mmCIF file of C-alpha atoms in Angstrom:
data_model
loop_
_atom_site.group_PDB
_atom_site.id
_atom_site.type_symbol
_atom_site.label_atom_id
_atom_site.label_comp_id
_atom_site.label_asym_id
_atom_site.label_seq_id
_atom_site.Cartn_x
_atom_site.Cartn_y
_atom_site.Cartn_z
ATOM 1 C CA MET A 164 55.948 -43.145 -37.912
ATOM 2 C CA PHE A 165 58.939 -41.544 -39.725
ATOM 3 C CA ALA A 166 58.578 -38.116 -38.230
ATOM 4 C CA VAL A 167 58.392 -39.117 -34.571
ATOM 5 C CA PRO A 168 62.039 -40.221 -34.057
ATOM 6 C CA SER A 169 63.273 -37.010 -35.576
ATOM 7 C CA VAL A 170 60.947 -35.014 -33.247
ATOM 8 C CA ILE A 171 62.323 -37.023 -30.273
ATOM 9 C CA TYR A 172 65.881 -36.437 -31.269
ATOM 10 C CA ILE A 173 65.387 -32.636 -31.743
ATOM 11 C CA ALA A 174 63.452 -32.392 -28.441
ATOM 12 C CA HIS A 175 66.266 -33.992 -26.510
ATOM 13 C CA LEU A 176 68.849 -32.038 -28.369
ATOM 14 C CA LYS A 177 67.127 -28.665 -27.541
ATOM 15 C CA ASN A 178 66.034 -29.807 -24.080
ATOM 16 C CA MET A 179 62.347 -29.319 -24.938
ATOM 17 C CA LEU A 180 61.169 -31.943 -22.451
ATOM 18 C CA ASP A 181 58.255 -32.408 -20.112
ATOM 19 C CA LEU A 182 59.337 -32.306 -16.443
ATOM 20 C CA PRO A 183 57.698 -34.790 -14.111
ATOM 21 C CA ASN A 184 55.675 -33.221 -11.298
ATOM 22 C CA LYS A 185 53.113 -34.224 -8.615
ATOM 23 C CA ARG A 186 50.305 -34.293 -11.151
ATOM 24 C CA THR A 187 51.988 -36.398 -13.787
ATOM 25 C CA VAL A 188 52.359 -40.083 -13.996
ATOM 26 C CA HIS A 189 55.649 -40.312 -15.947
ATOM 27 C CA ALA A 190 58.923 -40.295 -13.921
ATOM 28 C CA VAL A 191 61.526 -39.390 -16.604
ATOM 29 C CA LEU A 192 62.070 -36.308 -18.890
ATOM 30 C CA THR A 193 59.908 -36.938 -22.030
ATOM 31 C CA PRO A 194 59.362 -34.888 -25.194
ATOM 32 C CA ARG A 195 55.773 -33.572 -25.635
ATOM 33 C CA LEU A 196 55.919 -32.539 -29.249
ATOM 34 C CA GLY A 197 54.162 -35.651 -30.669
ATOM 35 C CA GLY A 198 51.412 -33.349 -31.979
ATOM 36 C CA VAL A 199 53.848 -32.032 -34.579
ATOM 37 C CA ALA A 200 54.145 -35.553 -36.188
ATOM 38 C CA ILE A 201 50.341 -36.219 -35.912
ATOM 39 C CA PHE A 202 49.728 -32.844 -37.583
ATOM 40 C CA ALA A 203 52.262 -33.617 -40.377
ATOM 41 C CA GLY A 204 50.727 -37.038 -41.155
ATOM 42 C CA PHE A 205 47.146 -35.845 -40.944
ATOM 43 C CA MET A 206 47.602 -32.657 -42.985
ATOM 44 C CA SER A 207 49.770 -34.150 -45.735
ATOM 45 C CA ALA A 208 47.443 -37.206 -46.322
ATOM 46 C CA LEU A 209 44.326 -35.034 -46.223
ATOM 47 C CA THR A 210 45.477 -32.344 -48.558
ATOM 48 C CA ILE A 211 46.779 -34.824 -51.024
ATOM 49 C CA PHE A 212 43.857 -37.268 -51.259
ATOM 50 C CA ALA A 213 40.685 -35.682 -49.828
ATOM 51 C CA ASP A 214 37.903 -33.543 -51.303
ATOM 52 C CA LEU A 215 38.198 -30.254 -49.342
ATOM 53 C CA GLY A 216 34.646 -29.105 -49.864
ATOM 54 C CA ASN A 217 31.729 -29.140 -47.484
ATOM 55 C CA GLY A 218 33.685 -27.339 -44.749
ATOM 56 C CA VAL A 219 36.762 -29.532 -44.694
ATOM 57 C CA GLN A 220 38.941 -26.635 -46.013
ATOM 58 C CA GLN A 221 37.799 -24.417 -43.080
ATOM 59 C CA LEU A 222 38.447 -27.301 -40.650
ATOM 60 C CA LEU A 223 41.983 -27.446 -41.867
ATOM 61 C CA ALA A 224 42.333 -23.648 -41.360
ATOM 62 C CA GLY A 225 41.103 -24.038 -37.816
ATOM 63 C CA CYS A 226 43.477 -27.016 -37.248
ATOM 64 C CA ILE A 227 46.416 -24.742 -38.350
ATOM 65 C CA VAL A 228 45.414 -22.042 -35.882
ATOM 66 C CA LEU A 229 45.231 -24.586 -32.962
ATOM 67 C CA PHE A 230 48.405 -26.249 -34.075
ATOM 68 C CA PHE A 231 50.427 -23.015 -33.431
ATOM 69 C CA VAL A 232 48.542 -22.309 -30.223
ATOM 70 C CA GLY A 233 49.287 -25.754 -28.920
ATOM 71 C CA LEU A 234 52.916 -25.630 -30.178
ATOM 72 C CA LYS A 235 53.570 -22.342 -28.312
ATOM 73 C CA ASP A 236 52.006 -23.842 -25.157
ATOM 74 C CA ASP A 237 54.187 -26.960 -25.379
ATOM 75 C CA LEU A 238 57.309 -24.849 -25.844
ATOM 76 C CA VAL A 239 56.877 -21.919 -23.466
ATOM 77 C CA SER A 240 53.444 -22.329 -21.857
ATOM 78 C CA ILE A 241 50.561 -19.917 -22.339
ATOM 79 C CA SER A 242 47.597 -18.933 -20.179
ATOM 80 C CA PRO A 243 44.203 -20.640 -20.431
ATOM 81 C CA ALA A 244 42.717 -17.321 -21.663
ATOM 82 C CA LYS A 245 45.136 -17.171 -24.625
ATOM 83 C CA LYS A 246 44.339 -20.889 -25.464
ATOM 84 C CA LEU A 247 40.648 -19.932 -25.288
ATOM 85 C CA VAL A 248 41.202 -17.052 -27.798
ATOM 86 C CA GLY A 249 42.812 -19.466 -30.190
ATOM 87 C CA GLN A 250 39.912 -21.900 -29.876
ATOM 88 C CA LEU A 251 37.499 -18.960 -30.466
ATOM 89 C CA LEU A 252 39.302 -18.073 -33.664
ATOM 90 C CA ALA A 253 39.292 -21.658 -34.957
ATOM 91 C CA THR A 254 35.729 -22.032 -34.071
ATOM 92 C CA GLY A 255 34.783 -18.779 -35.799
ATOM 93 C CA ILE A 256 36.472 -20.019 -39.035
ATOM 94 C CA VAL A 257 34.307 -23.171 -39.138
ATOM 95 C CA MET A 258 31.126 -21.596 -37.940
ATOM 96 C CA PHE A 259 31.032 -18.427 -40.009
ATOM 97 C CA MET A 260 32.952 -19.436 -43.158
ATOM 98 C CA ALA A 261 31.662 -23.044 -43.471
ATOM 99 C CA ASN A 262 28.370 -22.729 -41.502
ATOM 100 C CA ILE A 263 29.255 -25.798 -39.307
ATOM 101 C CA ARG A 264 27.038 -25.392 -36.322
ATOM 102 C CA ILE A 265 24.285 -27.189 -34.386
ATOM 103 C CA THR A 266 20.972 -25.895 -35.663
ATOM 104 C CA SER A 267 18.557 -28.171 -33.776
ATOM 105 C CA PHE A 268 18.191 -30.100 -30.509
ATOM 106 C CA GLN A 269 16.029 -32.605 -32.375
ATOM 107 C CA GLY A 270 13.387 -32.671 -29.648
ATOM 108 C CA ILE A 271 15.674 -32.877 -26.620
ATOM 109 C CA PHE A 272 13.867 -31.083 -23.742
ATOM 110 C CA GLY A 273 11.116 -30.335 -26.296
ATOM 111 C CA ILE A 274 13.486 -28.021 -28.274
ATOM 112 C CA HIS A 275 13.852 -28.393 -31.966
ATOM 113 C CA GLU A 276 15.248 -25.619 -34.258
ATOM 114 C CA LEU A 277 17.484 -23.162 -32.439
ATOM 115 C CA PRO A 278 17.559 -19.354 -33.019
ATOM 116 C CA GLU A 279 20.591 -18.298 -34.990
ATOM 117 C CA GLY A 280 22.283 -16.490 -32.089
ATOM 118 C CA ILE A 281 21.734 -19.428 -29.643
ATOM 119 C CA SER A 282 22.948 -21.833 -32.363
ATOM 120 C CA TYR A 283 26.295 -19.977 -32.720
ATOM 121 C CA ALA A 284 26.810 -19.654 -28.943
ATOM 122 C CA PHE A 285 25.916 -23.304 -28.246
ATOM 123 C CA THR A 286 28.166 -24.501 -31.089
ATOM 124 C CA PHE A 287 31.157 -22.567 -29.611
ATOM 125 C CA LEU A 288 30.449 -24.205 -26.227
ATOM 126 C CA VAL A 289 30.341 -27.649 -27.829
ATOM 127 C CA ILE A 290 33.642 -27.194 -29.766
ATOM 128 C CA ALA A 291 35.421 -25.690 -26.762
ATOM 129 C CA GLY A 292 34.053 -28.301 -24.415
ATOM 130 C CA ILE A 293 34.964 -31.285 -26.584
ATOM 131 C CA THR A 294 38.380 -29.823 -27.484
ATOM 132 C CA ASN A 295 39.240 -29.438 -23.811
ATOM 133 C CA ALA A 296 37.721 -32.815 -22.861
ATOM 134 C CA ILE A 297 40.183 -34.503 -25.267
ATOM 135 C CA ASN A 298 42.964 -32.282 -23.858
ATOM 136 C CA LEU A 299 42.083 -33.340 -20.210
ATOM 137 C CA ILE A 300 41.885 -37.074 -20.903
ATOM 138 C CA ASP A 301 45.460 -37.024 -22.209
ATOM 139 C CA GLY A 302 47.026 -38.223 -18.918
ATOM 140 C CA LEU A 303 48.376 -41.719 -19.482
ATOM 141 C CA ASP A 304 50.599 -43.242 -22.220
ATOM 142 C CA GLY A 305 48.384 -44.056 -25.145
ATOM 143 C CA LEU A 306 45.059 -43.090 -23.515
ATOM 144 C CA ALA A 307 44.009 -39.989 -25.506
ATOM 145 C CA GLY A 308 45.193 -41.561 -28.780
ATOM 146 C CA SER A 309 43.180 -44.829 -28.160
ATOM 147 C CA ILE A 310 40.070 -42.931 -27.240
ATOM 148 C CA VAL A 311 40.352 -40.678 -30.250
ATOM 149 C CA ILE A 312 40.746 -43.611 -32.579
ATOM 150 C CA ILE A 313 37.683 -45.208 -31.196
ATOM 151 C CA ILE A 314 35.603 -42.050 -31.447
ATOM 152 C CA VAL A 315 36.797 -41.023 -34.939
ATOM 153 C CA SER A 316 36.442 -44.608 -36.323
ATOM 154 C CA THR A 317 32.762 -44.647 -35.170
ATOM 155 C CA PHE A 318 32.002 -41.284 -36.724
ATOM 156 C CA GLY A 319 33.912 -42.195 -39.889
ATOM 157 C CA TYR A 320 31.903 -45.448 -40.380
ATOM 158 C CA TYR A 321 28.601 -43.585 -40.252
ATOM 159 C CA PHE A 322 29.869 -40.833 -42.636
ATOM 160 C CA TYR A 323 30.959 -43.618 -44.974
ATOM 161 C CA ARG A 324 27.592 -45.429 -44.797
ATOM 162 C CA TYR A 325 25.204 -42.342 -44.695
ATOM 163 C CA GLY A 326 27.207 -39.215 -45.543
ATOM 164 C CA GLY A 327 26.377 -38.971 -49.216
ATOM 165 C CA SER A 328 27.638 -35.964 -51.191
ATOM 166 C CA GLU A 329 27.198 -33.517 -48.252
ATOM 167 C CA TYR A 330 29.102 -35.395 -45.579
ATOM 168 C CA GLY A 331 30.897 -38.233 -47.350
ATOM 169 C CA ASN A 332 34.262 -36.434 -47.498
ATOM 170 C CA TYR A 333 34.416 -36.427 -43.672
ATOM 171 C CA VAL A 334 35.426 -40.068 -44.085
ATOM 172 C CA PHE A 335 38.699 -38.792 -45.313
ATOM 173 C CA VAL A 336 39.117 -36.619 -42.232
ATOM 174 C CA SER A 337 38.371 -39.581 -39.969
ATOM 175 C CA VAL A 338 40.798 -41.939 -41.798
ATOM 176 C CA CYS A 339 43.602 -39.358 -41.863
ATOM 177 C CA VAL A 340 43.254 -38.860 -38.103
ATOM 178 C CA ILE A 341 43.322 -42.617 -37.502
ATOM 179 C CA GLY A 342 46.462 -42.939 -39.655
ATOM 180 C CA GLY A 343 48.266 -40.064 -37.925
ATOM 181 C CA MET A 344 47.332 -41.407 -34.508
ATOM 182 C CA LEU A 345 48.409 -45.027 -35.265
ATOM 183 C CA GLY A 346 51.823 -43.735 -36.346
ATOM 184 C CA PHE A 347 52.074 -41.734 -33.126
ATOM 185 C CA LEU A 348 50.765 -44.537 -30.844
ATOM 186 C CA ARG A 349 53.765 -46.754 -32.092
ATOM 187 C CA TYR A 350 55.915 -44.471 -29.757
ATOM 188 C CA ASN A 351 53.305 -43.499 -27.214
ATOM 189 C CA PHE A 352 52.154 -46.642 -25.520
ATOM 190 C CA HIS A 353 53.694 -47.467 -22.132
ATOM 191 C CA LYS A 354 56.468 -46.685 -21.690
ATOM 192 C CA ALA A 355 56.137 -43.713 -23.934
ATOM 193 C CA THR A 356 59.137 -42.036 -25.528
ATOM 194 C CA ILE A 357 57.006 -39.026 -26.559
ATOM 195 C CA PHE A 358 53.708 -37.345 -25.566
ATOM 196 C CA MET A 359 51.257 -35.651 -27.900
ATOM 197 C CA GLY A 360 51.218 -32.454 -25.809
ATOM 198 C CA ASP A 361 48.762 -29.623 -26.261
ATOM 199 C CA THR A 362 49.598 -29.487 -29.961
ATOM 200 C CA GLY A 363 48.163 -32.973 -30.543
ATOM 201 C CA SER A 364 45.361 -32.861 -27.960
ATOM 202 C CA LEU A 365 43.916 -29.495 -29.098
ATOM 203 C CA LEU A 366 44.206 -30.562 -32.736
ATOM 204 C CA CYS A 367 42.520 -33.942 -32.145
ATOM 205 C CA GLY A 368 39.866 -32.387 -29.870
ATOM 206 C CA PHE A 369 38.985 -29.758 -32.461
ATOM 207 C CA ILE A 370 38.611 -32.301 -35.280
ATOM 208 C CA VAL A 371 36.564 -34.622 -33.042
ATOM 209 C CA SER A 372 34.273 -31.609 -32.144
ATOM 210 C CA VAL A 373 33.660 -30.805 -35.805
ATOM 211 C CA LEU A 374 32.943 -34.393 -36.666
ATOM 212 C CA THR A 375 30.455 -34.548 -33.769
ATOM 213 C CA ILE A 376 28.606 -31.497 -35.009
ATOM 214 C CA GLN A 377 28.534 -32.802 -38.580
ATOM 215 C CA PHE A 378 27.278 -36.229 -37.290
ATOM 216 C CA ILE A 379 24.389 -34.449 -35.384
ATOM 217 C CA GLU A 380 23.503 -32.261 -38.346
ATOM 218 C CA MET A 381 23.515 -35.302 -40.608
ATOM 219 C CA GLY A 382 20.512 -36.515 -38.547
ATOM 220 C CA VAL A 383 18.772 -33.112 -38.958
ATOM 221 C CA ARG A 384 19.108 -33.084 -42.777
ATOM 222 C CA SER A 385 18.876 -36.698 -43.785
ATOM 223 C CA GLN A 386 17.470 -38.454 -40.689
ATOM 224 C CA MET A 387 20.449 -40.837 -40.844
ATOM 225 C CA PRO A 388 21.624 -42.974 -39.304
ATOM 226 C CA PHE A 389 19.470 -42.755 -36.112
ATOM 227 C CA GLU A 390 16.719 -40.314 -37.137
ATOM 228 C CA SER A 391 16.253 -37.782 -34.235
ATOM 229 C CA THR A 392 18.518 -39.524 -31.710
ATOM 230 C CA ASN A 393 21.892 -38.572 -33.369
ATOM 231 C CA PRO A 394 22.576 -36.115 -30.536
ATOM 232 C CA SER A 395 22.285 -38.655 -27.672
ATOM 233 C CA VAL A 396 24.226 -41.211 -29.767
ATOM 234 C CA ALA A 397 27.010 -38.611 -30.205
ATOM 235 C CA VAL A 398 27.120 -38.103 -26.423
ATOM 236 C CA GLY A 399 27.531 -41.831 -25.905
ATOM 237 C CA ILE A 400 30.303 -41.995 -28.547
ATOM 238 C CA LEU A 401 32.208 -39.313 -26.588
ATOM 239 C CA PHE A 402 31.336 -40.787 -23.227
ATOM 240 C CA VAL A 403 34.717 -41.257 -21.498
ATOM 241 C CA PRO A 404 36.244 -37.780 -22.208
ATOM 242 C CA LEU A 405 32.899 -36.005 -21.488
ATOM 243 C CA PHE A 406 32.253 -37.921 -18.319
ATOM 244 C CA ASP A 407 35.720 -37.279 -17.044
ATOM 245 C CA THR A 408 35.608 -33.585 -17.755
ATOM 246 C CA ILE A 409 32.093 -32.995 -16.251
ATOM 247 C CA ARG A 410 32.952 -35.151 -13.144
ATOM 248 C CA VAL A 411 36.334 -33.391 -12.529
ATOM 249 C CA PHE A 412 34.792 -29.955 -12.933
ATOM 250 C CA THR A 413 31.873 -30.788 -10.647
ATOM 251 C CA VAL A 414 34.148 -32.172 -7.912
ATOM 252 C CA ARG A 415 36.459 -29.153 -8.016
ATOM 253 C CA ILE A 416 33.533 -26.656 -7.783
ATOM 254 C CA LEU A 417 31.940 -28.643 -4.876
ATOM 255 C CA ASN A 418 35.394 -28.563 -3.180
ATOM 256 C CA GLY A 419 35.488 -24.817 -3.540
ATOM 257 C CA THR A 420 38.373 -24.726 -5.989
ATOM 258 C CA SER A 421 38.561 -23.436 -9.543
ATOM 259 C CA PRO A 422 37.295 -25.955 -12.143
ATOM 260 C CA PHE A 423 40.525 -25.227 -14.137
ATOM 261 C CA SER A 424 42.846 -25.991 -11.221
ATOM 262 C CA PRO A 425 44.871 -29.147 -11.979
ATOM 263 C CA ASP A 426 44.678 -32.188 -9.766
ATOM 264 C CA LYS A 427 44.916 -36.019 -9.837
ATOM 265 C CA ASN A 428 41.241 -36.711 -9.688
ATOM 266 C CA HIS A 429 40.693 -37.691 -13.331
ATOM 267 C CA ILE A 430 39.125 -41.045 -14.167
ATOM 268 C CA HIS A 431 42.518 -42.553 -15.143
ATOM 269 C CA HIS A 432 44.008 -41.374 -11.796
ATOM 270 C CA ARG A 433 41.149 -43.000 -9.862
ATOM 271 C CA ILE A 434 41.585 -46.307 -11.675
ATOM 272 C CA LEU A 435 45.346 -46.278 -11.123
ATOM 273 C CA ALA A 436 44.633 -45.731 -7.431
ATOM 274 C CA MET A 437 42.609 -48.947 -7.394
ATOM 275 C CA GLY A 438 45.838 -50.837 -8.221
ATOM 276 C CA PHE A 439 45.646 -51.145 -12.038
ATOM 277 C CA GLN A 440 48.693 -50.646 -14.180
ATOM 278 C CA GLN A 441 48.907 -48.001 -16.941
ATOM 279 C CA ILE A 442 48.303 -50.363 -19.845
ATOM 280 C CA SER A 443 45.364 -52.141 -18.164
ATOM 281 C CA THR A 444 43.895 -48.692 -17.306
ATOM 282 C CA VAL A 445 44.074 -47.594 -20.863
ATOM 283 C CA LEU A 446 42.541 -50.875 -22.168
ATOM 284 C CA LEU A 447 39.785 -50.668 -19.515
ATOM 285 C CA LEU A 448 38.776 -47.133 -20.438
ATOM 286 C CA ALA A 449 38.928 -48.032 -24.136
ATOM 287 C CA LEU A 450 36.692 -50.952 -23.468
ATOM 288 C CA LEU A 451 34.308 -48.807 -21.381
ATOM 289 C CA ASN A 452 33.958 -46.351 -24.244
ATOM 290 C CA LEU A 453 33.330 -49.190 -26.724
ATOM 291 C CA VAL A 454 30.612 -50.662 -24.437
ATOM 292 C CA VAL A 455 28.753 -47.353 -24.115
ATOM 293 C CA ILE A 456 29.016 -46.858 -27.851
ATOM 294 C CA LEU A 457 27.434 -50.266 -28.509
ATOM 295 C CA PHE A 458 24.733 -49.525 -25.945
ATOM 296 C CA VAL A 459 23.700 -46.191 -27.492
ATOM 297 C CA ILE A 460 23.796 -47.677 -31.028
ATOM 298 C CA ASN A 461 21.609 -50.687 -30.125
ATOM 299 C CA PHE A 462 19.103 -48.666 -28.084
ATOM 300 C CA ALA A 463 19.013 -45.602 -30.342
ATOM 301 C CA GLU A 464 15.351 -46.310 -31.244
ATOM 302 C CA ARG A 465 14.399 -45.625 -27.590
ATOM 303 C CA GLY A 466 14.785 -41.966 -28.180
ATOM 304 C CA ASN A 467 16.890 -39.015 -26.809
ATOM 305 C CA THR A 468 15.233 -38.843 -23.423
ATOM 306 C CA ILE A 469 15.682 -42.497 -22.561
ATOM 307 C CA LEU A 470 19.325 -42.595 -23.818
ATOM 308 C CA ILE A 471 20.375 -39.468 -21.999
ATOM 309 C CA ALA A 472 18.666 -40.596 -18.759
ATOM 310 C CA ALA A 473 20.456 -43.952 -19.056
ATOM 311 C CA LEU A 474 23.829 -42.260 -19.602
ATOM 312 C CA LEU A 475 23.277 -39.910 -16.670
ATOM 313 C CA ALA A 476 22.295 -42.776 -14.372
ATOM 314 C CA PHE A 477 25.331 -44.750 -15.376
ATOM 315 C CA SER A 478 27.551 -41.657 -14.897
ATOM 316 C CA LEU A 479 26.236 -41.163 -11.367
ATOM 317 C CA VAL A 480 26.811 -44.833 -10.449
ATOM 318 C CA LEU A 481 30.354 -44.667 -11.944
ATOM 319 C CA SER A 482 31.123 -41.480 -10.174
ATOM 320 C CA VAL A 483 30.121 -42.867 -6.782
ATOM 321 C CA PHE A 484 32.200 -46.046 -7.477
ATOM 322 C CA LEU A 485 35.297 -44.090 -8.532
ATOM 323 C CA GLY A 486 34.937 -41.807 -5.394
ATOM 324 C CA THR A 487 34.548 -44.724 -2.834
ATOM 325 C CA TYR A 488 36.243 -47.892 -4.144
ATOM 326 C CA ARG A 489 39.885 -48.699 -3.354
ATOM 327 C CA SER A 490 41.546 -51.968 -4.120
ATOM 328 C CA ARG A 491 43.146 -54.003 -1.315
ATOM 329 C CA SER A 492 46.673 -53.224 -2.592
ATOM 330 C CA ALA A 493 45.855 -49.493 -2.760
ATOM 331 C CA GLN A 494 44.514 -49.637 0.820
ATOM 332 C CA GLN A 495 47.675 -51.434 1.934
ATOM 333 C CA ARG A 496 49.801 -48.689 0.322
ATOM 334 C CA VAL A 497 47.825 -45.984 2.126
ATOM 335 C CA ALA A 498 48.102 -47.844 5.374
ATOM 336 C CA SER A 499 51.872 -48.301 5.038
#
């Protein structure tokens, strides 16, 4: 909270501002270095108070790598390939130095323990996918921050209840992310005076991906909290960013364009097109994520297959609805 006003002042002084364009929703020049303040709050609190064992030290090292990758992108822009190299380096640190990886599908598609090579490859895809999903959902004032708080709070609760000596210190990671994000959201809700930028979204996405992997592995090693259904519960906890990323990539590919080409077809853009305002869109998506989380938690005993089938069915219905529905006010604007 104390860092953000200084970041805003320096960004305006040095003209480090985000220009509005046809893809963005904001209409005025706005600093996009909020990730610097999030990083400062998160890192200082975690290194002062937390136990850095069980892979948390390597998580911090990966965060530092992605912080500088995101900062350079916010200041001068870098290619997606260079961002991917940074993500590969950060992922390598947590995978090879802390052995943070997905070792089992826990019966999904009849697959249990993974061969070591496949485990490393799949873990990289998971970390890169979740990191970029959080990056892509950052399109409205307060949206990414709200979704991250909901996701991290859910994981943090289960680490607190069932983490024990092996995963219990990830509660500190969760709480420090929540603290850093709450301080940032004070200035990021509509109308935002600062954006988190790639510095913040890559940092938060990476932390969320590691928490996801540790949550899934907690089910493998201790059968807690949902026995073998931790993977499908994790997908439900991450529903909004994962659904948005998969849907957008699928639509782009079907339209014959690159899945990485930017557009205004994200879930928040579609809801805005229905006539909702920014704040109501953010609250609606936060509520949607909460409802899906409550669903997967309450029906976890049904097993991975049932939960994933239900999430896929809901995703298809939601995709069709987003692609076809327009509010009366939106139809009037198109007609005019």
